[in-house]
CSV table of C-alpha atoms in Angstrom, one decimal:
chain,number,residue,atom,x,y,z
A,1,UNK,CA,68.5,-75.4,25.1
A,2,UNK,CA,70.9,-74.6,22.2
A,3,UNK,CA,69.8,-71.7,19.9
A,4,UNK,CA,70.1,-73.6,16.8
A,5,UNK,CA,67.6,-76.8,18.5
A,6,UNK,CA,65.4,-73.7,19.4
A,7,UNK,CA,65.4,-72.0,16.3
A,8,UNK,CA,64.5,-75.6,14.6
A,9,UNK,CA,61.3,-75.9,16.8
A,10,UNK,CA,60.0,-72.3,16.6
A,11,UNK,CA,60.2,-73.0,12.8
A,12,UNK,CA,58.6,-76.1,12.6
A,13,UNK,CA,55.9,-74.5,14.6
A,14,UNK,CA,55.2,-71.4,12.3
A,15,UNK,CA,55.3,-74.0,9.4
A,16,UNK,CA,52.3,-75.7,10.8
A,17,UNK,CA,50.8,-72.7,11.5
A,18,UNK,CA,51.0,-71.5,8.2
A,19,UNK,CA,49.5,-75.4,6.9
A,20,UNK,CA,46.6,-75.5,9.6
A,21,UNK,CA,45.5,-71.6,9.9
A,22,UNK,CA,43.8,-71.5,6.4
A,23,UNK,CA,41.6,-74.5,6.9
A,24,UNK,CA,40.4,-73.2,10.4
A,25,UNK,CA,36.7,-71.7,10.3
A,26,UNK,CA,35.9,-73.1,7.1
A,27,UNK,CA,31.8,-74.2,6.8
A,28,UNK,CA,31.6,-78.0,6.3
A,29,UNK,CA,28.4,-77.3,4.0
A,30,UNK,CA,30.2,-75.4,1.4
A,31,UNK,CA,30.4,-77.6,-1.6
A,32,UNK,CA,33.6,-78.5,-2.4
A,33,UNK,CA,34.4,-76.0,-5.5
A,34,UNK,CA,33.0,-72.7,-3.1
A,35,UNK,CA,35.7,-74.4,-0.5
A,36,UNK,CA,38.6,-74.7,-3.6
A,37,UNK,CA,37.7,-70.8,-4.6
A,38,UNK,CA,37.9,-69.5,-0.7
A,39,UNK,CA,41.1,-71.2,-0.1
A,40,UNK,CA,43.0,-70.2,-2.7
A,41,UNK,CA,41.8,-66.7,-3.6
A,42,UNK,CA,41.2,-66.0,0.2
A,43,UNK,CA,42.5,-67.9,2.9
A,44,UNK,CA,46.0,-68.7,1.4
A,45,UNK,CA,47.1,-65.4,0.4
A,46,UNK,CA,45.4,-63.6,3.2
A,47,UNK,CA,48.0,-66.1,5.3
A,48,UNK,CA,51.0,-65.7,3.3
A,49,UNK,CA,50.5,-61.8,3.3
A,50,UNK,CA,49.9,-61.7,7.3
A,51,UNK,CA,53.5,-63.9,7.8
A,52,UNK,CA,55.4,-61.6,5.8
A,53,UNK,CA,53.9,-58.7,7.5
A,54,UNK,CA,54.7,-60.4,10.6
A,55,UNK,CA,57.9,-61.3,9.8
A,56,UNK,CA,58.8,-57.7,8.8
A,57,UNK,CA,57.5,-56.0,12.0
A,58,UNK,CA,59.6,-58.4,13.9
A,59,UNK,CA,62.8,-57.7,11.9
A,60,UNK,CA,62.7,-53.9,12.2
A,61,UNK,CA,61.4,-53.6,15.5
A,62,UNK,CA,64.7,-55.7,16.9
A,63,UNK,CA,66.6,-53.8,14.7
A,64,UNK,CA,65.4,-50.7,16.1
A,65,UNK,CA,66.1,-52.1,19.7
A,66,UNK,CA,69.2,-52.8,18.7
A,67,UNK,CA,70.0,-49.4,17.5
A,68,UNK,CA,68.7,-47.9,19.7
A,69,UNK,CA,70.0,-49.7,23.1
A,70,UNK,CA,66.1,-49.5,24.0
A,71,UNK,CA,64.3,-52.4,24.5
A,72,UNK,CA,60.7,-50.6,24.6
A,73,UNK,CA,61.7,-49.3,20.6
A,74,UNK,CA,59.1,-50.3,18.0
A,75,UNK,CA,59.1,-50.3,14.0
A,76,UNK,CA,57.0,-47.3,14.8
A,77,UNK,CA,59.2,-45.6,17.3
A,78,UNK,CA,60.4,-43.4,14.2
A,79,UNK,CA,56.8,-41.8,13.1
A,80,UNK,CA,57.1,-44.0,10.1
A,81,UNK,CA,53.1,-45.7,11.0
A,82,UNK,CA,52.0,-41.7,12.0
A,83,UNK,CA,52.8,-40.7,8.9
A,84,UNK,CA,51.2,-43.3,6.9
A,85,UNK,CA,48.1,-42.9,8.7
A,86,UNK,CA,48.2,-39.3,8.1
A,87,UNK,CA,48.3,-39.9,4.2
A,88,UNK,CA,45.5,-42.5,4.8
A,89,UNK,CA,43.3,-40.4,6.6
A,90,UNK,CA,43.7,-37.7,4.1
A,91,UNK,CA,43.0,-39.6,1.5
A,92,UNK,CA,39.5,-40.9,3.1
A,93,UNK,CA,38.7,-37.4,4.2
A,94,UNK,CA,39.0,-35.8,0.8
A,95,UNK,CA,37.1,-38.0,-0.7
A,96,UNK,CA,39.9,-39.2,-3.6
A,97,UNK,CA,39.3,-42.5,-5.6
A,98,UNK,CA,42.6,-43.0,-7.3
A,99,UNK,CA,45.0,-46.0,-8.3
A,100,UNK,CA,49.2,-45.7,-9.0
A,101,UNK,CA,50.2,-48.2,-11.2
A,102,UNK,CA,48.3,-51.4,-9.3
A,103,UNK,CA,48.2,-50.0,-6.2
A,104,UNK,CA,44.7,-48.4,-4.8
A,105,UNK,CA,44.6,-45.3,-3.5
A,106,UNK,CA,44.3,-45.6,0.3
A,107,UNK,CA,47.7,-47.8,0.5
A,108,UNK,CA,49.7,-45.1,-2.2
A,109,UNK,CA,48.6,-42.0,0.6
A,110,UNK,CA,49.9,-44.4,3.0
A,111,UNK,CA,53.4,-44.8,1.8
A,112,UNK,CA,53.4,-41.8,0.6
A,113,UNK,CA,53.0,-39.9,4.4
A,114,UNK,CA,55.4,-42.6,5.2
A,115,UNK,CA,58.7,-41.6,2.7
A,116,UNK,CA,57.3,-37.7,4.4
A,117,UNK,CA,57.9,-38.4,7.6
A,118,UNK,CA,61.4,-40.7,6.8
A,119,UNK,CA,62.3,-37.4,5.0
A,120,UNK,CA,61.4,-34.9,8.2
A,121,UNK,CA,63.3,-37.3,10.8
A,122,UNK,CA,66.0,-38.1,8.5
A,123,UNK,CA,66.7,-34.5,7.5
A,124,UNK,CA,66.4,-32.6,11.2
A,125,UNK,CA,68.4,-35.4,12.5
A,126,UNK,CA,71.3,-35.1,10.2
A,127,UNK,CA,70.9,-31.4,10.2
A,128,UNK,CA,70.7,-30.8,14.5
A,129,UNK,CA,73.7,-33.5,15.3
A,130,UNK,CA,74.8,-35.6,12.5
A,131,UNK,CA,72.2,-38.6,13.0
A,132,UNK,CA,73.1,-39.0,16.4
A,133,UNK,CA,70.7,-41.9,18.0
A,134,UNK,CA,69.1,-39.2,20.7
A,135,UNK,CA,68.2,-36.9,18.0
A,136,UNK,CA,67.0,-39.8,16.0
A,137,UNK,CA,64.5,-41.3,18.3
A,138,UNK,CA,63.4,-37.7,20.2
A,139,UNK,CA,62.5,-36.4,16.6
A,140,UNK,CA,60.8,-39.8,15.6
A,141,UNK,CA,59.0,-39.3,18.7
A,142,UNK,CA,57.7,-35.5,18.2
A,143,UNK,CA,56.8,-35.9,14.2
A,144,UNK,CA,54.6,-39.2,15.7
A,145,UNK,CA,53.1,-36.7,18.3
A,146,UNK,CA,52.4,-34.1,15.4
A,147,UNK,CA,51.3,-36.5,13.1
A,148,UNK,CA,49.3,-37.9,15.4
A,149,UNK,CA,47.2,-34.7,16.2
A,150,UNK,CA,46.5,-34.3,12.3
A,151,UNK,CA,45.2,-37.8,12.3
A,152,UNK,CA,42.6,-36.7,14.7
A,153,UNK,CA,42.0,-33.1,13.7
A,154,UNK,CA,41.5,-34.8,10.2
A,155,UNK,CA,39.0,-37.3,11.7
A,156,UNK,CA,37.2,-34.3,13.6
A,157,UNK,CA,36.6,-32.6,10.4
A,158,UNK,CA,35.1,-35.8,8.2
A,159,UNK,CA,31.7,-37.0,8.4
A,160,UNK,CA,30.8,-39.9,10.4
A,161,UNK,CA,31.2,-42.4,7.8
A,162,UNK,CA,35.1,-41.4,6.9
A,163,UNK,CA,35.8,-41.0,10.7
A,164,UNK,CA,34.7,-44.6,11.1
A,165,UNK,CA,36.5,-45.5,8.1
A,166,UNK,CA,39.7,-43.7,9.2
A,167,UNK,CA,39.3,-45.6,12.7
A,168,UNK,CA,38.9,-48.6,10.8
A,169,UNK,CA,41.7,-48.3,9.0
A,170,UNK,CA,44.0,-47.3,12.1
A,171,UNK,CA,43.3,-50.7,13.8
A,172,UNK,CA,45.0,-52.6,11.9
A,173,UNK,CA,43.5,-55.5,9.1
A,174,UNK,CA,44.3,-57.8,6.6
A,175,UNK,CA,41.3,-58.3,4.6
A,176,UNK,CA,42.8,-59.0,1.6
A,177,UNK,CA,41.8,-60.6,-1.5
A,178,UNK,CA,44.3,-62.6,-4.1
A,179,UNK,CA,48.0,-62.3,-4.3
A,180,UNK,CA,48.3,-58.7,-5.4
A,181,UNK,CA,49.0,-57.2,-2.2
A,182,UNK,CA,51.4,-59.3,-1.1
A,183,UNK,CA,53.6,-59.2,-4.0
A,184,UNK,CA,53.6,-55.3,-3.8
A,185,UNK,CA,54.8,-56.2,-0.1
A,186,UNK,CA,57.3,-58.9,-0.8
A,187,UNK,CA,60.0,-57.1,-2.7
A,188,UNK,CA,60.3,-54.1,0.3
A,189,UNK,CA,60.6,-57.0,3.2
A,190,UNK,CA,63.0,-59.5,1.2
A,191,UNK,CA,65.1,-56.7,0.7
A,192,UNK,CA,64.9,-55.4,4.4
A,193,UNK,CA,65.9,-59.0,5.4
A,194,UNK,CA,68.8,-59.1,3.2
A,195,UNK,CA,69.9,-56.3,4.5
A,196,UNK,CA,69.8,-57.1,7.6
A,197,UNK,CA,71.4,-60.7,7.3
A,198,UNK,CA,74.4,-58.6,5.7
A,199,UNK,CA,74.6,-56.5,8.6
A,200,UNK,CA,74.2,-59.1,11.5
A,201,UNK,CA,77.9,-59.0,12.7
A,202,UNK,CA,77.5,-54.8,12.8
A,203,UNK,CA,74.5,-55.3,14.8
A,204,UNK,CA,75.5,-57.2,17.4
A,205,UNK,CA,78.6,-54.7,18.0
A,206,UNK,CA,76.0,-51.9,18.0
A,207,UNK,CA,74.4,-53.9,20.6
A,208,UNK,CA,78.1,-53.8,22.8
A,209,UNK,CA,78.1,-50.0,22.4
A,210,UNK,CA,79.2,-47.7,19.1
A,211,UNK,CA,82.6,-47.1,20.6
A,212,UNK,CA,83.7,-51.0,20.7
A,213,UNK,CA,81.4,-50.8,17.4
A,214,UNK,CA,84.4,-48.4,15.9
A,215,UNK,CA,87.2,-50.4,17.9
A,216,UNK,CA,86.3,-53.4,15.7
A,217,UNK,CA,86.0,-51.7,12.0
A,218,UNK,CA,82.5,-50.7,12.2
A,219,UNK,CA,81.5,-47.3,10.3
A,220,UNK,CA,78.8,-46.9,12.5
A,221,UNK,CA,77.1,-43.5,11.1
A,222,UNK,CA,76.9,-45.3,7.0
A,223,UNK,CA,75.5,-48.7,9.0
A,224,UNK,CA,72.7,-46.5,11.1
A,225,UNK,CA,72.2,-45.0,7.4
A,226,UNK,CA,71.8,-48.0,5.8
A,227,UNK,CA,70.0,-50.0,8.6
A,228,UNK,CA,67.4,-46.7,8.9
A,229,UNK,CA,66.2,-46.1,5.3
A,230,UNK,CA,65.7,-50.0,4.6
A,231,UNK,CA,63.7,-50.8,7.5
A,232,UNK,CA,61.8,-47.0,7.8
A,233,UNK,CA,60.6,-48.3,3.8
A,234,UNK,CA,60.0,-52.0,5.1
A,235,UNK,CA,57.5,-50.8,7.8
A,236,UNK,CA,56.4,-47.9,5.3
A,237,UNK,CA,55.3,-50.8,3.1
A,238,UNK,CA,53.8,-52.7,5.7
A,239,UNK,CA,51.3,-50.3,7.5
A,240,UNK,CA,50.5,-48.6,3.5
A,241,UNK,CA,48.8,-52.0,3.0
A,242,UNK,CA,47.2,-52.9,6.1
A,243,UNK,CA,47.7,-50.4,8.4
A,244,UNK,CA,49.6,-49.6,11.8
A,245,UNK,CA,49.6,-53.3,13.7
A,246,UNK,CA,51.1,-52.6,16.8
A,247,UNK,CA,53.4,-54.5,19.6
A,248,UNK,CA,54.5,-57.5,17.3
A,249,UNK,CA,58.0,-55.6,17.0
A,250,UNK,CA,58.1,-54.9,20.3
A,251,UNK,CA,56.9,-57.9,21.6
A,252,UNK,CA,58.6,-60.6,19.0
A,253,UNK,CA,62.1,-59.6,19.5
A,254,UNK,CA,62.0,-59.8,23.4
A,255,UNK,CA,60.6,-63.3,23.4
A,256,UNK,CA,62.9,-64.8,20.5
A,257,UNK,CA,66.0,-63.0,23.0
A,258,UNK,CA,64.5,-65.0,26.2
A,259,UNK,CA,64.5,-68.1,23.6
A,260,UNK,CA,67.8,-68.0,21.3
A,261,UNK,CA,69.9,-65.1,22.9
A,262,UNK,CA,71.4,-62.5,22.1
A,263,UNK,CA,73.2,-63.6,19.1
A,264,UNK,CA,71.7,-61.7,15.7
A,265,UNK,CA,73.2,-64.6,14.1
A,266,UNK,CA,70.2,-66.6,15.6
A,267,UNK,CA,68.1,-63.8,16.4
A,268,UNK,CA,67.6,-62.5,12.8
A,269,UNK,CA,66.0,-65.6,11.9
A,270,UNK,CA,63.6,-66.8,15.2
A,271,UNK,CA,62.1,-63.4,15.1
A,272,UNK,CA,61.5,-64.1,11.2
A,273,UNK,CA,59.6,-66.9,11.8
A,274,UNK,CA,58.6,-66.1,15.2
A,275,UNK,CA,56.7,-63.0,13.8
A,276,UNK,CA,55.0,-64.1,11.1
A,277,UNK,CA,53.6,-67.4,13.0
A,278,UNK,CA,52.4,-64.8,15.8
A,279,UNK,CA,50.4,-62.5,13.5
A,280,UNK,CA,48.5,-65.3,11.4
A,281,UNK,CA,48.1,-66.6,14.7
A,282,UNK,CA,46.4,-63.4,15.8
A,283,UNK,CA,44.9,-63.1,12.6
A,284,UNK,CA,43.3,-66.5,13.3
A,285,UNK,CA,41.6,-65.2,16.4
A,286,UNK,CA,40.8,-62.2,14.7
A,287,UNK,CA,38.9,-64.1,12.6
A,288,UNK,CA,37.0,-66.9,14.1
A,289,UNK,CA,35.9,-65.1,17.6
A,290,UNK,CA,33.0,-63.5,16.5
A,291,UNK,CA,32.7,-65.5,13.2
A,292,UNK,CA,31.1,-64.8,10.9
A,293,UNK,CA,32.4,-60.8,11.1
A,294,UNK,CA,35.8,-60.4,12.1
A,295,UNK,CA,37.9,-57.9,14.8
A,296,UNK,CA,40.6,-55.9,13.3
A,297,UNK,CA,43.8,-57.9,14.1
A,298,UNK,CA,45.2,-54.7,15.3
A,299,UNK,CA,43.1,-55.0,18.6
A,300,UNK,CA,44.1,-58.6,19.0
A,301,UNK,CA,47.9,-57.8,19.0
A,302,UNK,CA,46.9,-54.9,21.3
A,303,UNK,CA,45.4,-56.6,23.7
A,304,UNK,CA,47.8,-59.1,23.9
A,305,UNK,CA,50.9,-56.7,23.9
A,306,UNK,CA,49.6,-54.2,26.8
A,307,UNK,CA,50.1,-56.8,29.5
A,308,UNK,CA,53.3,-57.7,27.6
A,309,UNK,CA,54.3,-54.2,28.2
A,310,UNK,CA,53.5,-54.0,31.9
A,311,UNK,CA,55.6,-57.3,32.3
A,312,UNK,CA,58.2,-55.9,30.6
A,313,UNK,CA,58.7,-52.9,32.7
A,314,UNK,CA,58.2,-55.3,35.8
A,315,UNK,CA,61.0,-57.5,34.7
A,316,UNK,CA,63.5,-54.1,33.8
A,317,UNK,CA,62.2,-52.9,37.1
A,318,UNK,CA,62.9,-56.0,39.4
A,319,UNK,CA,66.4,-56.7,37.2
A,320,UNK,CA,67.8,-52.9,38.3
A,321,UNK,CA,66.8,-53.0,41.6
Protein backbone atom coordinates (compact mmCIF):
# COMPACT_ATOMS: atom_id res chain seq x y z
CA UNK A 1 0.00 0.00 0.00
CA UNK A 2 1.42 3.49 -0.83
CA UNK A 3 2.44 5.60 2.24
CA UNK A 4 0.39 8.53 1.36
CA UNK A 5 -3.10 5.97 0.93
CA UNK A 6 -1.77 4.71 4.35
CA UNK A 7 -1.24 7.85 5.98
CA UNK A 8 -4.91 8.93 4.73
CA UNK A 9 -6.52 5.90 6.53
CA UNK A 10 -4.60 6.00 9.81
CA UNK A 11 -5.87 9.65 9.84
CA UNK A 12 -9.21 9.16 9.18
CA UNK A 13 -9.14 6.60 11.92
CA UNK A 14 -7.68 8.83 14.75
CA UNK A 15 -10.32 11.51 13.61
CA UNK A 16 -13.13 9.20 14.55
CA UNK A 17 -11.48 8.30 17.37
CA UNK A 18 -11.22 11.60 18.53
CA UNK A 19 -15.38 12.18 17.51
CA UNK A 20 -16.60 8.79 19.16
CA UNK A 21 -14.18 8.46 22.37
CA UNK A 22 -15.84 11.36 24.34
CA UNK A 23 -19.43 9.99 24.05
CA UNK A 24 -18.27 6.42 25.20
CA UNK A 25 -19.31 5.66 28.98
CA UNK A 26 -21.67 8.41 29.24
CA UNK A 27 -24.95 7.49 31.71
CA UNK A 28 -28.15 7.62 29.48
CA UNK A 29 -30.02 8.95 32.78
CA UNK A 30 -28.11 12.09 33.08
CA UNK A 31 -30.34 14.88 32.03
CA UNK A 32 -29.33 16.44 29.17
CA UNK A 33 -27.64 19.83 30.65
CA UNK A 34 -25.35 17.34 33.44
CA UNK A 35 -24.49 15.55 29.83
CA UNK A 36 -23.75 19.26 27.95
CA UNK A 37 -21.48 20.22 31.22
CA UNK A 38 -19.46 16.63 31.24
CA UNK A 39 -18.80 16.88 27.71
CA UNK A 40 -17.51 19.95 27.32
CA UNK A 41 -15.67 20.73 30.59
CA UNK A 42 -14.62 17.01 30.88
CA UNK A 43 -14.62 14.59 28.19
CA UNK A 44 -13.56 16.98 25.25
CA UNK A 45 -10.61 18.49 26.68
CA UNK A 46 -9.52 15.44 28.65
CA UNK A 47 -9.50 14.01 24.72
CA UNK A 48 -7.85 16.77 23.04
CA UNK A 49 -5.19 16.91 25.91
CA UNK A 50 -4.52 12.92 25.71
CA UNK A 51 -3.97 13.26 21.58
CA UNK A 52 -1.54 15.89 21.87
CA UNK A 53 0.23 14.07 24.51
CA UNK A 54 0.13 11.15 22.36
CA UNK A 55 1.12 12.78 19.48
CA UNK A 56 4.26 14.27 21.25
CA UNK A 57 5.48 10.98 22.81
CA UNK A 58 5.36 9.51 19.35
CA UNK A 59 7.27 12.43 17.71
CA UNK A 60 10.25 12.37 20.10
CA UNK A 61 10.41 8.80 20.72
CA UNK A 62 11.10 8.32 16.62
CA UNK A 63 13.20 11.04 16.77
CA UNK A 64 15.20 9.58 19.37
CA UNK A 65 15.35 6.26 17.44
CA UNK A 66 16.44 7.97 14.80
CA UNK A 67 19.28 9.66 16.52
CA UNK A 68 20.19 7.26 18.04
CA UNK A 69 20.38 4.27 15.37
CA UNK A 70 18.39 2.32 18.31
CA UNK A 71 15.21 1.14 17.75
CA UNK A 72 14.46 0.18 21.57
CA UNK A 73 15.14 4.41 22.30
CA UNK A 74 12.25 6.04 24.18
CA UNK A 75 11.32 9.88 24.82
CA UNK A 76 12.55 8.78 28.12
CA UNK A 77 15.77 7.15 27.11
CA UNK A 78 17.47 10.62 28.18
CA UNK A 79 16.31 10.81 32.02
CA UNK A 80 14.12 13.50 30.97
CA UNK A 81 10.61 11.46 32.78
CA UNK A 82 13.32 10.53 35.97
CA UNK A 83 13.85 13.78 36.54
CA UNK A 84 10.43 15.01 36.37
CA UNK A 85 9.31 12.45 38.64
CA UNK A 86 11.99 13.32 40.97
CA UNK A 87 10.73 17.03 41.21
CA UNK A 88 7.19 15.53 41.63
CA UNK A 89 7.96 13.32 44.30
CA UNK A 90 9.64 16.05 46.09
CA UNK A 91 7.14 18.20 45.88
CA UNK A 92 4.49 15.58 47.44
CA UNK A 93 6.97 14.59 50.06
CA UNK A 94 7.62 18.10 51.39
CA UNK A 95 4.42 18.76 51.75
CA UNK A 96 4.49 22.23 49.34
CA UNK A 97 1.16 23.80 48.06
CA UNK A 98 2.25 26.28 45.56
CA UNK A 99 1.16 27.71 42.04
CA UNK A 100 3.71 29.55 39.18
CA UNK A 101 1.90 31.73 37.15
CA UNK A 102 -1.25 29.12 36.23
CA UNK A 103 0.47 26.21 36.73
CA UNK A 104 -0.10 24.02 40.11
CA UNK A 105 2.58 23.00 41.98
CA UNK A 106 3.03 19.24 41.36
CA UNK A 107 3.40 19.89 37.34
CA UNK A 108 5.99 23.21 37.98
CA UNK A 109 8.39 20.46 40.24
CA UNK A 110 7.93 18.29 37.41
CA UNK A 111 9.39 20.43 34.69
CA UNK A 112 11.42 21.80 36.79
CA UNK A 113 13.48 18.17 37.59
CA UNK A 114 13.06 17.83 34.00
CA UNK A 115 15.16 21.25 32.52
CA UNK A 116 17.73 19.57 35.78
CA UNK A 117 18.29 16.57 34.26
CA UNK A 118 18.41 18.15 30.33
CA UNK A 119 21.13 20.35 32.01
CA UNK A 120 23.22 17.27 33.72
CA UNK A 121 23.09 15.10 30.38
CA UNK A 122 23.57 17.99 28.23
CA UNK A 123 26.54 19.38 30.13
CA UNK A 124 28.67 15.92 30.90
CA UNK A 125 27.94 14.99 27.38
CA UNK A 126 29.46 18.03 25.77
CA UNK A 127 32.07 18.20 28.39
CA UNK A 128 33.37 14.13 28.20
CA UNK A 129 33.25 13.92 24.07
CA UNK A 130 31.59 16.75 22.37
CA UNK A 131 27.84 15.38 22.44
CA UNK A 132 28.86 12.34 20.83
CA UNK A 133 25.61 9.89 20.63
CA UNK A 134 27.32 7.12 23.12
CA UNK A 135 28.01 9.57 25.66
CA UNK A 136 24.60 10.95 25.10
CA UNK A 137 22.44 7.95 25.61
CA UNK A 138 25.04 6.07 28.41
CA UNK A 139 24.63 9.39 30.56
CA UNK A 140 20.86 9.63 29.84
CA UNK A 141 20.79 6.20 31.02
CA UNK A 142 22.90 6.65 34.48
CA UNK A 143 21.14 10.17 35.60
CA UNK A 144 17.62 7.86 34.97
CA UNK A 145 19.26 5.14 37.19
CA UNK A 146 20.18 7.94 39.87
CA UNK A 147 17.18 9.63 39.60
CA UNK A 148 15.45 6.73 39.81
CA UNK A 149 16.91 5.69 43.27
CA UNK A 150 15.82 9.21 44.69
CA UNK A 151 12.41 8.65 43.51
CA UNK A 152 12.21 5.66 45.77
CA UNK A 153 14.39 6.72 48.64
CA UNK A 154 12.04 9.86 48.52
CA UNK A 155 8.99 7.47 48.64
CA UNK A 156 10.63 5.42 51.59
CA UNK A 157 10.91 8.48 53.62
CA UNK A 158 7.04 9.89 53.11
CA UNK A 159 4.07 8.62 54.91
CA UNK A 160 1.79 6.31 53.37
CA UNK A 161 -0.53 8.72 51.98
CA UNK A 162 2.40 10.74 49.81
CA UNK A 163 3.97 7.28 48.90
CA UNK A 164 0.60 6.34 47.42
CA UNK A 165 0.31 9.68 45.91
CA UNK A 166 3.81 9.62 44.48
CA UNK A 167 2.90 6.00 43.01
CA UNK A 168 -0.08 7.45 41.74
CA UNK A 169 1.46 10.04 40.10
CA UNK A 170 4.25 7.74 38.50
CA UNK A 171 1.69 5.69 36.56
CA UNK A 172 0.72 7.84 34.43
CA UNK A 173 -3.06 9.85 34.22
CA UNK A 174 -4.90 12.35 32.54
CA UNK A 175 -7.52 13.39 34.87
CA UNK A 176 -7.91 16.63 33.77
CA UNK A 177 -10.49 19.20 34.10
CA UNK A 178 -11.09 22.23 31.39
CA UNK A 179 -8.75 23.47 28.79
CA UNK A 180 -6.05 24.85 30.98
CA UNK A 181 -3.78 22.10 30.86
CA UNK A 182 -3.70 21.53 27.49
CA UNK A 183 -2.99 24.98 26.45
CA UNK A 184 0.04 25.02 28.86
CA UNK A 185 0.91 21.79 26.77
CA UNK A 186 0.16 22.90 23.23
CA UNK A 187 2.73 25.62 22.69
CA UNK A 188 5.88 23.05 23.80
CA UNK A 189 4.54 20.20 21.26
CA UNK A 190 3.54 22.58 18.24
CA UNK A 191 6.83 23.80 18.52
CA UNK A 192 8.57 20.34 18.80
CA UNK A 193 6.58 19.37 15.63
CA UNK A 194 7.68 22.24 13.74
CA UNK A 195 10.87 21.54 14.43
CA UNK A 196 10.88 18.49 13.46
CA UNK A 197 8.96 18.93 10.02
CA UNK A 198 11.99 21.46 9.44
CA UNK A 199 14.38 18.89 10.08
CA UNK A 200 12.82 15.84 8.20
CA UNK A 201 15.40 15.73 5.33
CA UNK A 202 18.41 15.84 8.29
CA UNK A 203 16.77 13.02 9.84
CA UNK A 204 16.47 10.72 7.43
CA UNK A 205 20.34 11.10 6.55
CA UNK A 206 20.99 10.65 10.27
CA UNK A 207 19.03 7.53 9.81
CA UNK A 208 21.88 6.49 6.72
CA UNK A 209 24.71 7.19 9.19
CA UNK A 210 26.41 10.79 10.32
CA UNK A 211 29.24 10.29 7.89
CA UNK A 212 26.86 10.30 4.59
CA UNK A 213 24.87 12.77 6.95
CA UNK A 214 28.16 15.25 6.54
CA UNK A 215 28.74 13.98 2.79
CA UNK A 216 25.39 15.62 1.92
CA UNK A 217 25.59 19.19 3.90
CA UNK A 218 24.44 18.07 7.10
CA UNK A 219 26.05 19.93 10.34
CA UNK A 220 25.20 17.05 12.26
CA UNK A 221 26.54 18.16 15.91
CA UNK A 222 24.12 21.88 15.63
CA UNK A 223 21.02 19.38 14.23
CA UNK A 224 21.58 16.73 17.36
CA UNK A 225 21.63 20.22 19.29
CA UNK A 226 18.64 21.43 18.00
CA UNK A 227 16.66 18.09 17.65
CA UNK A 228 17.86 17.32 21.65
CA UNK A 229 16.72 20.51 23.51
CA UNK A 230 13.29 20.75 21.62
CA UNK A 231 12.11 17.32 22.10
CA UNK A 232 13.98 16.83 25.88
CA UNK A 233 11.42 20.20 26.66
CA UNK A 234 8.43 18.58 24.57
CA UNK A 235 8.58 15.38 26.76
CA UNK A 236 9.55 17.65 29.87
CA UNK A 237 6.21 19.23 29.24
CA UNK A 238 4.39 16.25 28.69
CA UNK A 239 5.25 14.01 31.83
CA UNK A 240 5.08 17.70 34.18
CA UNK A 241 1.35 17.44 33.44
CA UNK A 242 0.40 14.00 33.57
CA UNK A 243 3.19 12.09 34.34
CA UNK A 244 5.72 9.46 32.76
CA UNK A 245 3.31 7.33 30.22
CA UNK A 246 5.43 4.80 28.95
CA UNK A 247 6.01 2.63 25.50
CA UNK A 248 3.75 4.97 23.18
CA UNK A 249 7.21 6.35 21.81
CA UNK A 250 8.67 3.30 21.60
CA UNK A 251 5.90 1.49 20.36
CA UNK A 252 4.20 4.18 17.81
CA UNK A 253 7.13 4.73 15.70
CA UNK A 254 7.89 1.00 15.00
CA UNK A 255 4.29 0.38 13.91
CA UNK A 256 3.79 3.63 11.68
CA UNK A 257 7.64 2.25 10.05
CA UNK A 258 5.97 -1.36 9.40
CA UNK A 259 2.99 0.89 7.87
CA UNK A 260 4.49 3.98 5.81
CA UNK A 261 8.29 3.21 5.80
CA UNK A 262 11.01 4.65 6.42
CA UNK A 263 10.56 7.94 4.85
CA UNK A 264 10.38 10.91 7.77
CA UNK A 265 8.61 12.62 5.10
CA UNK A 266 5.61 10.22 5.83
CA UNK A 267 6.70 9.08 9.08
CA UNK A 268 6.60 12.51 10.87
CA UNK A 269 3.05 12.69 10.35
CA UNK A 270 1.45 8.81 10.76
CA UNK A 271 3.25 8.74 14.09
CA UNK A 272 1.39 12.22 14.74
CA UNK A 273 -1.72 10.90 14.35
CA UNK A 274 -0.89 7.47 15.01
CA UNK A 275 0.02 8.49 18.72
CA UNK A 276 -2.46 10.50 19.69
CA UNK A 277 -5.37 8.04 18.40
CA UNK A 278 -3.41 5.23 20.46
CA UNK A 279 -3.39 7.04 23.76
CA UNK A 280 -7.20 8.27 23.85
CA UNK A 281 -7.66 4.97 22.78
CA UNK A 282 -5.94 3.69 25.87
CA UNK A 283 -7.35 6.32 27.75
CA UNK A 284 -10.72 5.00 26.77
CA UNK A 285 -9.93 1.62 28.27
CA UNK A 286 -8.54 3.25 31.09
CA UNK A 287 -11.56 4.60 31.68
CA UNK A 288 -14.58 2.41 31.06
CA UNK A 289 -13.04 -1.04 32.43
CA UNK A 290 -13.73 -0.68 35.89
CA UNK A 291 -16.21 2.19 35.44
CA UNK A 292 -17.10 4.05 37.41
CA UNK A 293 -13.31 4.52 38.95
CA UNK A 294 -10.71 4.50 36.39
CA UNK A 295 -6.92 2.74 35.99
CA UNK A 296 -4.09 5.07 35.38
CA UNK A 297 -3.59 5.03 31.62
CA UNK A 298 -0.02 4.48 32.33
CA UNK A 299 -0.70 0.68 33.18
CA UNK A 300 -2.82 0.32 30.06
CA UNK A 301 0.06 1.42 27.67
CA UNK A 302 2.21 -0.77 29.93
CA UNK A 303 0.60 -3.67 29.61
CA UNK A 304 0.10 -3.38 26.15
CA UNK A 305 3.82 -2.29 25.30
CA UNK A 306 5.68 -5.25 27.39
CA UNK A 307 4.55 -7.96 24.91
CA UNK A 308 5.28 -5.31 22.23
CA UNK A 309 8.73 -5.36 23.54
CA UNK A 310 9.23 -9.06 23.67
CA UNK A 311 8.07 -9.13 19.98
CA UNK A 312 10.31 -6.68 19.14
CA UNK A 313 13.41 -8.32 20.29
CA UNK A 314 11.97 -11.58 18.65
CA UNK A 315 11.66 -9.95 15.29
CA UNK A 316 15.49 -8.18 15.70
CA UNK A 317 16.50 -11.55 16.93
CA UNK A 318 15.04 -13.80 13.98
CA UNK A 319 16.05 -10.76 11.32
CA UNK A 320 20.00 -11.12 12.42
CA UNK A 321 20.12 -14.60 12.59
Amino acid sequence: MKPSLSLVLISIASILILLLSPMLGLDAQVNAEIKHRIMTEIRIPRVLFAFVAGSGLALCGMVFQAMFHNPLATPFTLGVASGASLGAALYVSLGLSFSFLGINGTSFAAFSGALLAISIVYGISRFRQGFSTETLLLTGVAISFFFSSLILFTQYLSNVTDSFRILRWLMGELSIVGYGDLMQLLPFVTLCVAIIIWLSRELNLLMAGDDIAISRGVAVKQVRYILFFSTSMCVGAIVALCGPIGFIGMMVPHICRLIVGTDHRWLIPASLMFGGGFLVVCDTIARLIIAPAEIPVGVITTLLGGPFFLWLLIRSRSKTA
